[in-house]
Structures are given as structure tokens and as C-alpha cells.
């Protein structure tokens, strides 16, 4: 009976704790709302971030999770700020294409504009901290409860029950 009770309580805690931990730890891996990802046409794109052609700076039609078209528009940016980023991309691409230094320059321009957004306008990147803490708590509770059941089982076994 003790084993059935332990399995019914401990396994779900460990399972859900592991799932929450995995989600929380992997949340920060995705590009943020102000991240530009330079890729090649036909590359797979994630659900977040702005995907632009690495050589021209033009928005990409992406494959992955369905086909989607990227645009050069960022959350909280005014039309003038989005135009500023587009114009900066066009200026950098005039000499025949974009290189790694141009990619960094574009990201720096976007970061500069995003840092100046008023509070409440800027969209923050998801950190996954809450999910990580929930997962750690559930997994810890499962391990603690499991060790208690194991201790009790060994005591009963030694006593001959």
C-alpha cells in the first residue's frame, strides 16, 4: 500500500517538476522581442524575433511552425522608430550587402531605441524564472516525499512488516 501511495504522489510531482524545469530553463533560449536574427531565405524561423535576410536586410518568409512573413516592426516602437531601423538597414545594404559588422550595428540601433522606450511600452523578454522555481519546488517536494517513503519502507522491512 505504501508503494502505491508513494507512486501516486511522488511520480506526478517529479514528472511535473521536470516539465516545469525544462520549460523554464529553455525559455531564455528564444530570441527576444527586439532581437534581429539574420538568416538565409528558406531557413527555419522560431516563433519570436525578427528574421531578416543576412545579405539584404529584407524581411524573410520563414519556414517552421507554418510559413510566416517577418517584418521590420518592433513592439512599442513608433512608426518613425520602425522607419529609422528600416532606413538604417537600407543605408548599410547600399554597398552591396550586409556583413557581420552591419548585423551588429543594426542590433545595436534596435537595442538603443528599445532602451529609450517609456516604462510600460517596452516588451520584456520572457525569462522562465517562474517556471524554473515552480519546477524546482515540485521536484524538490517529490524528492523529499520520496525519500520519506523510502525511509519508512526500509524501517518496515527491517522490522519484518
mmCIF file with all atom_site columns, C-alpha atoms in Angstrom:
data_model
loop_
_atom_site.group_PDB
_atom_site.id
_atom_site.type_symbol
_atom_site.label_atom_id
_atom_site.label_alt_id
_atom_site.label_comp_id
_atom_site.label_asym_id
_atom_site.label_entity_id
_atom_site.label_seq_id
_atom_site.pdbx_PDB_ins_code
_atom_site.Cartn_x
_atom_site.Cartn_y
_atom_site.Cartn_z
_atom_site.occupancy
_atom_site.B_iso_or_equiv
_atom_site.pdbx_formal_charge
_atom_site.auth_seq_id
_atom_site.auth_comp_id
_atom_site.auth_asym_id
_atom_site.auth_atom_id
_atom_site.pdbx_PDB_model_num
ATOM 1   C CA . UNK A 1 1   ? 0.000  0.000  0.000   1.00 0.00 ? 1   UNK A CA 1
ATOM 2   C CA . UNK A 1 2   ? 2.888  2.310  0.845   1.00 0.00 ? 2   UNK A CA 1
ATOM 3   C CA . UNK A 1 3   ? 4.416  1.794  -2.623  1.00 0.00 ? 3   UNK A CA 1
ATOM 4   C CA . UNK A 1 4   ? 1.146  2.618  -4.400  1.00 0.00 ? 4   UNK A CA 1
ATOM 5   C CA . UNK A 1 5   ? 0.719  5.756  -2.308  1.00 0.00 ? 5   UNK A CA 1
ATOM 6   C CA . UNK A 1 6   ? 4.323  6.777  -2.943  1.00 0.00 ? 6   UNK A CA 1
ATOM 7   C CA . UNK A 1 7   ? 3.922  6.250  -6.684  1.00 0.00 ? 7   UNK A CA 1
ATOM 8   C CA . UNK A 1 8   ? 0.661  8.183  -6.771  1.00 0.00 ? 8   UNK A CA 1
ATOM 9   C CA . UNK A 1 9   ? 2.212  11.187 -5.013  1.00 0.00 ? 9   UNK A CA 1
ATOM 10  C CA . UNK A 1 10  ? 5.912  11.180 -5.850  1.00 0.00 ? 10  UNK A CA 1
ATOM 11  C CA . UNK A 1 11  ? 5.868  10.349 -9.556  1.00 0.00 ? 11  UNK A CA 1
ATOM 12  C CA . UNK A 1 12  ? 3.472  13.170 -10.569 1.00 0.00 ? 12  UNK A CA 1
ATOM 13  C CA . UNK A 1 13  ? 5.474  15.672 -8.505  1.00 0.00 ? 13  UNK A CA 1
ATOM 14  C CA . UNK A 1 14  ? 8.720  14.583 -10.168 1.00 0.00 ? 14  UNK A CA 1
ATOM 15  C CA . UNK A 1 15  ? 7.133  14.476 -13.626 1.00 0.00 ? 15  UNK A CA 1
ATOM 16  C CA . UNK A 1 16  ? 5.505  17.909 -13.449 1.00 0.00 ? 16  UNK A CA 1
ATOM 17  C CA . UNK A 1 17  ? 8.558  19.354 -11.701 1.00 0.00 ? 17  UNK A CA 1
ATOM 18  C CA . UNK A 1 18  ? 10.769 18.080 -14.508 1.00 0.00 ? 18  UNK A CA 1
ATOM 19  C CA . UNK A 1 19  ? 8.453  19.504 -17.161 1.00 0.00 ? 19  UNK A CA 1
ATOM 20  C CA . UNK A 1 20  ? 8.340  22.927 -15.497 1.00 0.00 ? 20  UNK A CA 1
ATOM 21  C CA . UNK A 1 21  ? 12.118 22.912 -15.076 1.00 0.00 ? 21  UNK A CA 1
ATOM 22  C CA . UNK A 1 22  ? 12.661 22.055 -18.733 1.00 0.00 ? 22  UNK A CA 1
ATOM 23  C CA . UNK A 1 23  ? 10.282 24.775 -19.898 1.00 0.00 ? 23  UNK A CA 1
ATOM 24  C CA . UNK A 1 24  ? 11.735 27.368 -17.533 1.00 0.00 ? 24  UNK A CA 1
ATOM 25  C CA . UNK A 1 25  ? 15.334 26.642 -18.412 1.00 0.00 ? 25  UNK A CA 1
ATOM 26  C CA . UNK A 1 26  ? 14.649 26.693 -22.161 1.00 0.00 ? 26  UNK A CA 1
ATOM 27  C CA . UNK A 1 27  ? 12.524 29.856 -22.230 1.00 0.00 ? 27  UNK A CA 1
ATOM 28  C CA . UNK A 1 28  ? 15.527 32.178 -22.313 1.00 0.00 ? 28  UNK A CA 1
ATOM 29  C CA . UNK A 1 29  ? 16.931 30.458 -25.418 1.00 0.00 ? 29  UNK A CA 1
ATOM 30  C CA . UNK A 1 30  ? 14.479 32.076 -27.819 1.00 0.00 ? 30  UNK A CA 1
ATOM 31  C CA . UNK A 1 31  ? 15.137 35.454 -29.394 1.00 0.00 ? 31  UNK A CA 1
ATOM 32  C CA . UNK A 1 32  ? 13.551 38.343 -27.544 1.00 0.00 ? 32  UNK A CA 1
ATOM 33  C CA . UNK A 1 33  ? 11.026 40.807 -28.983 1.00 0.00 ? 33  UNK A CA 1
ATOM 34  C CA . UNK A 1 34  ? 13.827 43.203 -30.004 1.00 0.00 ? 34  UNK A CA 1
ATOM 35  C CA . UNK A 1 35  ? 16.203 40.591 -31.386 1.00 0.00 ? 35  UNK A CA 1
ATOM 36  C CA . UNK A 1 36  ? 17.040 40.507 -35.079 1.00 0.00 ? 36  UNK A CA 1
ATOM 37  C CA . UNK A 1 37  ? 18.025 37.123 -36.477 1.00 0.00 ? 37  UNK A CA 1
ATOM 38  C CA . UNK A 1 38  ? 19.856 37.257 -39.780 1.00 0.00 ? 38  UNK A CA 1
ATOM 39  C CA . UNK A 1 39  ? 19.227 34.127 -41.821 1.00 0.00 ? 39  UNK A CA 1
ATOM 40  C CA . UNK A 1 40  ? 19.094 32.836 -45.377 1.00 0.00 ? 40  UNK A CA 1
ATOM 41  C CA . UNK A 1 41  ? 15.890 32.500 -47.401 1.00 0.00 ? 41  UNK A CA 1
ATOM 42  C CA . UNK A 1 42  ? 14.281 29.147 -46.656 1.00 0.00 ? 42  UNK A CA 1
ATOM 43  C CA . UNK A 1 43  ? 15.814 28.839 -43.174 1.00 0.00 ? 43  UNK A CA 1
ATOM 44  C CA . UNK A 1 44  ? 13.612 27.709 -40.333 1.00 0.00 ? 44  UNK A CA 1
ATOM 45  C CA . UNK A 1 45  ? 12.408 30.510 -38.064 1.00 0.00 ? 45  UNK A CA 1
ATOM 46  C CA . UNK A 1 46  ? 11.242 30.453 -34.478 1.00 0.00 ? 46  UNK A CA 1
ATOM 47  C CA . UNK A 1 47  ? 8.029  31.972 -33.167 1.00 0.00 ? 47  UNK A CA 1
ATOM 48  C CA . UNK A 1 48  ? 9.792  35.063 -31.799 1.00 0.00 ? 48  UNK A CA 1
ATOM 49  C CA . UNK A 1 49  ? 12.297 37.573 -33.106 1.00 0.00 ? 49  UNK A CA 1
ATOM 50  C CA . UNK A 1 50  ? 12.559 39.463 -36.379 1.00 0.00 ? 50  UNK A CA 1
ATOM 51  C CA . UNK A 1 51  ? 14.052 37.331 -39.152 1.00 0.00 ? 51  UNK A CA 1
ATOM 52  C CA . UNK A 1 52  ? 15.874 39.255 -41.868 1.00 0.00 ? 52  UNK A CA 1
ATOM 53  C CA . UNK A 1 53  ? 17.865 38.197 -44.917 1.00 0.00 ? 53  UNK A CA 1
ATOM 54  C CA . UNK A 1 54  ? 21.524 38.098 -43.893 1.00 0.00 ? 54  UNK A CA 1
ATOM 55  C CA . UNK A 1 55  ? 22.720 39.715 -47.107 1.00 0.00 ? 55  UNK A CA 1
ATOM 56  C CA . UNK A 1 56  ? 19.991 42.248 -47.947 1.00 0.00 ? 56  UNK A CA 1
ATOM 57  C CA . UNK A 1 57  ? 18.274 43.004 -44.621 1.00 0.00 ? 57  UNK A CA 1
ATOM 58  C CA . UNK A 1 58  ? 14.866 42.373 -46.173 1.00 0.00 ? 58  UNK A CA 1
ATOM 59  C CA . UNK A 1 59  ? 12.203 40.587 -44.078 1.00 0.00 ? 59  UNK A CA 1
ATOM 60  C CA . UNK A 1 60  ? 12.146 36.823 -44.659 1.00 0.00 ? 60  UNK A CA 1
ATOM 61  C CA . UNK A 1 61  ? 9.342  34.403 -45.382 1.00 0.00 ? 61  UNK A CA 1
ATOM 62  C CA . UNK A 1 62  ? 10.166 31.752 -42.856 1.00 0.00 ? 62  UNK A CA 1
ATOM 63  C CA . UNK A 1 63  ? 9.553  28.049 -42.627 1.00 0.00 ? 63  UNK A CA 1
ATOM 64  C CA . UNK A 1 64  ? 8.943  26.451 -39.249 1.00 0.00 ? 64  UNK A CA 1
ATOM 65  C CA . UNK A 1 65  ? 5.721  26.178 -37.307 1.00 0.00 ? 65  UNK A CA 1
ATOM 66  C CA . UNK A 1 66  ? 3.962  27.152 -40.530 1.00 0.00 ? 66  UNK A CA 1
ATOM 67  C CA . UNK A 1 67  ? 5.103  29.724 -43.041 1.00 0.00 ? 67  UNK A CA 1
ATOM 68  C CA . UNK A 1 68  ? 5.223  33.255 -41.685 1.00 0.00 ? 68  UNK A CA 1
ATOM 69  C CA . UNK A 1 69  ? 6.442  36.548 -43.028 1.00 0.00 ? 69  UNK A CA 1
ATOM 70  C CA . UNK A 1 70  ? 8.700  38.635 -40.851 1.00 0.00 ? 70  UNK A CA 1
ATOM 71  C CA . UNK A 1 71  ? 8.557  42.411 -40.841 1.00 0.00 ? 71  UNK A CA 1
ATOM 72  C CA . UNK A 1 72  ? 10.721 45.182 -39.540 1.00 0.00 ? 72  UNK A CA 1
ATOM 73  C CA . UNK A 1 73  ? 8.335  46.329 -36.832 1.00 0.00 ? 73  UNK A CA 1
ATOM 74  C CA . UNK A 1 74  ? 9.063  46.081 -33.157 1.00 0.00 ? 74  UNK A CA 1
ATOM 75  C CA . UNK A 1 75  ? 6.614  46.142 -30.215 1.00 0.00 ? 75  UNK A CA 1
ATOM 76  C CA . UNK A 1 76  ? 6.357  49.564 -28.626 1.00 0.00 ? 76  UNK A CA 1
ATOM 77  C CA . UNK A 1 77  ? 8.262  51.325 -31.427 1.00 0.00 ? 77  UNK A CA 1
ATOM 78  C CA . UNK A 1 78  ? 6.538  54.257 -33.075 1.00 0.00 ? 78  UNK A CA 1
ATOM 79  C CA . UNK A 1 79  ? 6.179  54.235 -36.886 1.00 0.00 ? 79  UNK A CA 1
ATOM 80  C CA . UNK A 1 80  ? 9.048  56.750 -37.021 1.00 0.00 ? 80  UNK A CA 1
ATOM 81  C CA . UNK A 1 81  ? 11.290 54.469 -34.924 1.00 0.00 ? 81  UNK A CA 1
ATOM 82  C CA . UNK A 1 82  ? 10.492 51.471 -37.130 1.00 0.00 ? 82  UNK A CA 1
ATOM 83  C CA . UNK A 1 83  ? 11.251 53.648 -40.183 1.00 0.00 ? 83  UNK A CA 1
ATOM 84  C CA . UNK A 1 84  ? 14.567 54.636 -38.582 1.00 0.00 ? 84  UNK A CA 1
ATOM 85  C CA . UNK A 1 85  ? 15.547 50.951 -38.326 1.00 0.00 ? 85  UNK A CA 1
ATOM 86  C CA . UNK A 1 86  ? 14.412 50.271 -41.921 1.00 0.00 ? 86  UNK A CA 1
ATOM 87  C CA . UNK A 1 87  ? 16.376 53.287 -43.204 1.00 0.00 ? 87  UNK A CA 1
ATOM 88  C CA . UNK A 1 88  ? 19.464 52.175 -41.268 1.00 0.00 ? 88  UNK A CA 1
ATOM 89  C CA . UNK A 1 89  ? 19.192 48.702 -42.845 1.00 0.00 ? 89  UNK A CA 1
ATOM 90  C CA . UNK A 1 90  ? 18.811 50.237 -46.325 1.00 0.00 ? 90  UNK A CA 1
ATOM 91  C CA . UNK A 1 91  ? 21.819 52.519 -45.787 1.00 0.00 ? 91  UNK A CA 1
ATOM 92  C CA . UNK A 1 92  ? 24.018 49.628 -44.658 1.00 0.00 ? 92  UNK A CA 1
ATOM 93  C CA . UNK A 1 93  ? 22.881 47.422 -47.571 1.00 0.00 ? 93  UNK A CA 1
ATOM 94  C CA . UNK A 1 94  ? 23.654 50.111 -50.209 1.00 0.00 ? 94  UNK A CA 1
ATOM 95  C CA . UNK A 1 95  ? 27.267 48.989 -50.615 1.00 0.00 ? 95  UNK A CA 1
ATOM 96  C CA . UNK A 1 96  ? 26.233 45.590 -51.943 1.00 0.00 ? 96  UNK A CA 1
ATOM 97  C CA . UNK A 1 97  ? 25.120 43.648 -48.906 1.00 0.00 ? 97  UNK A CA 1
ATOM 98  C CA . UNK A 1 98  ? 25.344 43.258 -45.173 1.00 0.00 ? 98  UNK A CA 1
ATOM 99  C CA . UNK A 1 99  ? 28.251 41.763 -43.286 1.00 0.00 ? 99  UNK A CA 1
ATOM 100 C CA . UNK A 1 100 ? 28.622 40.663 -39.665 1.00 0.00 ? 100 UNK A CA 1
ATOM 101 C CA . UNK A 1 101 ? 29.560 44.183 -38.533 1.00 0.00 ? 101 UNK A CA 1
ATOM 102 C CA . UNK A 1 102 ? 26.418 45.560 -40.206 1.00 0.00 ? 102 UNK A CA 1
ATOM 103 C CA . UNK A 1 103 ? 24.332 42.907 -38.415 1.00 0.00 ? 103 UNK A CA 1
ATOM 104 C CA . UNK A 1 104 ? 25.775 44.031 -35.075 1.00 0.00 ? 104 UNK A CA 1
ATOM 105 C CA . UNK A 1 105 ? 25.201 47.683 -35.965 1.00 0.00 ? 105 UNK A CA 1
ATOM 106 C CA . UNK A 1 106 ? 21.534 47.041 -36.738 1.00 0.00 ? 106 UNK A CA 1
ATOM 107 C CA . UNK A 1 107 ? 21.049 45.161 -33.461 1.00 0.00 ? 107 UNK A CA 1
ATOM 108 C CA . UNK A 1 108 ? 22.792 47.976 -31.566 1.00 0.00 ? 108 UNK A CA 1
ATOM 109 C CA . UNK A 1 109 ? 20.451 50.560 -33.169 1.00 0.00 ? 109 UNK A CA 1
ATOM 110 C CA . UNK A 1 110 ? 17.395 48.484 -32.157 1.00 0.00 ? 110 UNK A CA 1
ATOM 111 C CA . UNK A 1 111 ? 18.722 47.996 -28.621 1.00 0.00 ? 111 UNK A CA 1
ATOM 112 C CA . UNK A 1 112 ? 19.359 51.752 -28.338 1.00 0.00 ? 112 UNK A CA 1
ATOM 113 C CA . UNK A 1 113 ? 15.796 52.615 -29.374 1.00 0.00 ? 113 UNK A CA 1
ATOM 114 C CA . UNK A 1 114 ? 14.299 49.887 -27.144 1.00 0.00 ? 114 UNK A CA 1
ATOM 115 C CA . UNK A 1 115 ? 16.292 51.119 -24.131 1.00 0.00 ? 115 UNK A CA 1
ATOM 116 C CA . UNK A 1 116 ? 14.762 54.586 -24.570 1.00 0.00 ? 116 UNK A CA 1
ATOM 117 C CA . UNK A 1 117 ? 11.149 53.410 -24.626 1.00 0.00 ? 117 UNK A CA 1
ATOM 118 C CA . UNK A 1 118 ? 8.990  54.741 -21.783 1.00 0.00 ? 118 UNK A CA 1
ATOM 119 C CA . UNK A 1 119 ? 8.048  52.339 -18.977 1.00 0.00 ? 119 UNK A CA 1
ATOM 120 C CA . UNK A 1 120 ? 5.059  50.194 -19.846 1.00 0.00 ? 120 UNK A CA 1
ATOM 121 C CA . UNK A 1 121 ? 5.782  50.440 -23.567 1.00 0.00 ? 121 UNK A CA 1
ATOM 122 C CA . UNK A 1 122 ? 8.822  48.169 -23.699 1.00 0.00 ? 122 UNK A CA 1
ATOM 123 C CA . UNK A 1 123 ? 8.045  44.458 -24.009 1.00 0.00 ? 123 UNK A CA 1
ATOM 124 C CA . UNK A 1 124 ? 10.338 42.452 -21.768 1.00 0.00 ? 124 UNK A CA 1
ATOM 125 C CA . UNK A 1 125 ? 11.878 39.163 -22.770 1.00 0.00 ? 125 UNK A CA 1
ATOM 126 C CA . UNK A 1 126 ? 10.413 36.104 -21.075 1.00 0.00 ? 126 UNK A CA 1
ATOM 127 C CA . UNK A 1 127 ? 12.882 34.745 -18.564 1.00 0.00 ? 127 UNK A CA 1
ATOM 128 C CA . UNK A 1 128 ? 11.325 31.470 -17.450 1.00 0.00 ? 128 UNK A CA 1
ATOM 129 C CA . UNK A 1 129 ? 12.225 32.210 -13.824 1.00 0.00 ? 129 UNK A CA 1
ATOM 130 C CA . UNK A 1 130 ? 8.724  31.470 -12.530 1.00 0.00 ? 130 UNK A CA 1
ATOM 131 C CA . UNK A 1 131 ? 8.552  28.124 -14.316 1.00 0.00 ? 131 UNK A CA 1
ATOM 132 C CA . UNK A 1 132 ? 12.030 27.223 -13.077 1.00 0.00 ? 132 UNK A CA 1
ATOM 133 C CA . UNK A 1 133 ? 11.101 27.940 -9.446  1.00 0.00 ? 133 UNK A CA 1
ATOM 134 C CA . UNK A 1 134 ? 7.821  26.035 -9.733  1.00 0.00 ? 134 UNK A CA 1
ATOM 135 C CA . UNK A 1 135 ? 9.642  23.083 -11.299 1.00 0.00 ? 135 UNK A CA 1
ATOM 136 C CA . UNK A 1 136 ? 12.357 23.118 -8.651  1.00 0.00 ? 136 UNK A CA 1
ATOM 137 C CA . UNK A 1 137 ? 9.723  23.272 -5.898  1.00 0.00 ? 137 UNK A CA 1
ATOM 138 C CA . UNK A 1 138 ? 7.681  20.395 -7.304  1.00 0.00 ? 138 UNK A CA 1
ATOM 139 C CA . UNK A 1 139 ? 10.732 18.242 -7.994  1.00 0.00 ? 139 UNK A CA 1
ATOM 140 C CA . UNK A 1 140 ? 12.156 19.037 -4.539  1.00 0.00 ? 140 UNK A CA 1
ATOM 141 C CA . UNK A 1 141 ? 8.870  18.151 -2.887  1.00 0.00 ? 141 UNK A CA 1
ATOM 142 C CA . UNK A 1 142 ? 8.765  14.913 -4.882  1.00 0.00 ? 142 UNK A CA 1
ATOM 143 C CA . UNK A 1 143 ? 12.308 14.006 -3.864  1.00 0.00 ? 143 UNK A CA 1
ATOM 144 C CA . UNK A 1 144 ? 11.661 14.882 -0.226  1.00 0.00 ? 144 UNK A CA 1
ATOM 145 C CA . UNK A 1 145 ? 8.429  12.932 -0.141  1.00 0.00 ? 145 UNK A CA 1
ATOM 146 C CA . UNK A 1 146 ? 10.040 10.023 -1.992  1.00 0.00 ? 146 UNK A CA 1
ATOM 147 C CA . UNK A 1 147 ? 12.944 9.886  0.445   1.00 0.00 ? 147 UNK A CA 1
ATOM 148 C CA . UNK A 1 148 ? 10.439 9.880  3.337   1.00 0.00 ? 148 UNK A CA 1
ATOM 149 C CA . UNK A 1 149 ? 8.543  6.977  1.802   1.00 0.00 ? 149 UNK A CA 1
ATOM 150 C CA . UNK A 1 150 ? 11.804 5.121  1.114   1.00 0.00 ? 150 UNK A CA 1
ATOM 151 C CA . UNK A 1 151 ? 12.955 5.632  4.713   1.00 0.00 ? 151 UNK A CA 1
ATOM 152 C CA . UNK A 1 152 ? 9.622  4.338  6.037   1.00 0.00 ? 152 UNK A CA 1
ATOM 153 C CA . UNK A 1 153 ? 9.743  1.353  3.672   1.00 0.00 ? 153 UNK A CA 1
ATOM 154 C CA . UNK A 1 154 ? 13.249 0.407  4.874   1.00 0.00 ? 154 UNK A CA 1
ATOM 155 C CA . UNK A 1 155 ? 12.145 0.734  8.520   1.00 0.00 ? 155 UNK A CA 1
ATOM 156 C CA . UNK A 1 156 ? 9.155  -1.537 7.889   1.00 0.00 ? 156 UNK A CA 1
ATOM 157 C CA . UNK A 1 157 ? 11.330 -4.021 6.049   1.00 0.00 ? 157 UNK A CA 1
ATOM 158 C CA . UNK A 1 158 ? 13.831 -4.208 8.931   1.00 0.00 ? 158 UNK A CA 1
ATOM 159 C CA . UNK A 1 159 ? 11.011 -4.633 11.456  1.00 0.00 ? 159 UNK A CA 1
ATOM 160 C CA . UNK A 1 160 ? 9.637  -7.547 9.441   1.00 0.00 ? 160 UNK A CA 1
ATOM 161 C CA . UNK A 1 161 ? 6.363  -5.991 8.315   1.00 0.00 ? 161 UNK A CA 1
#
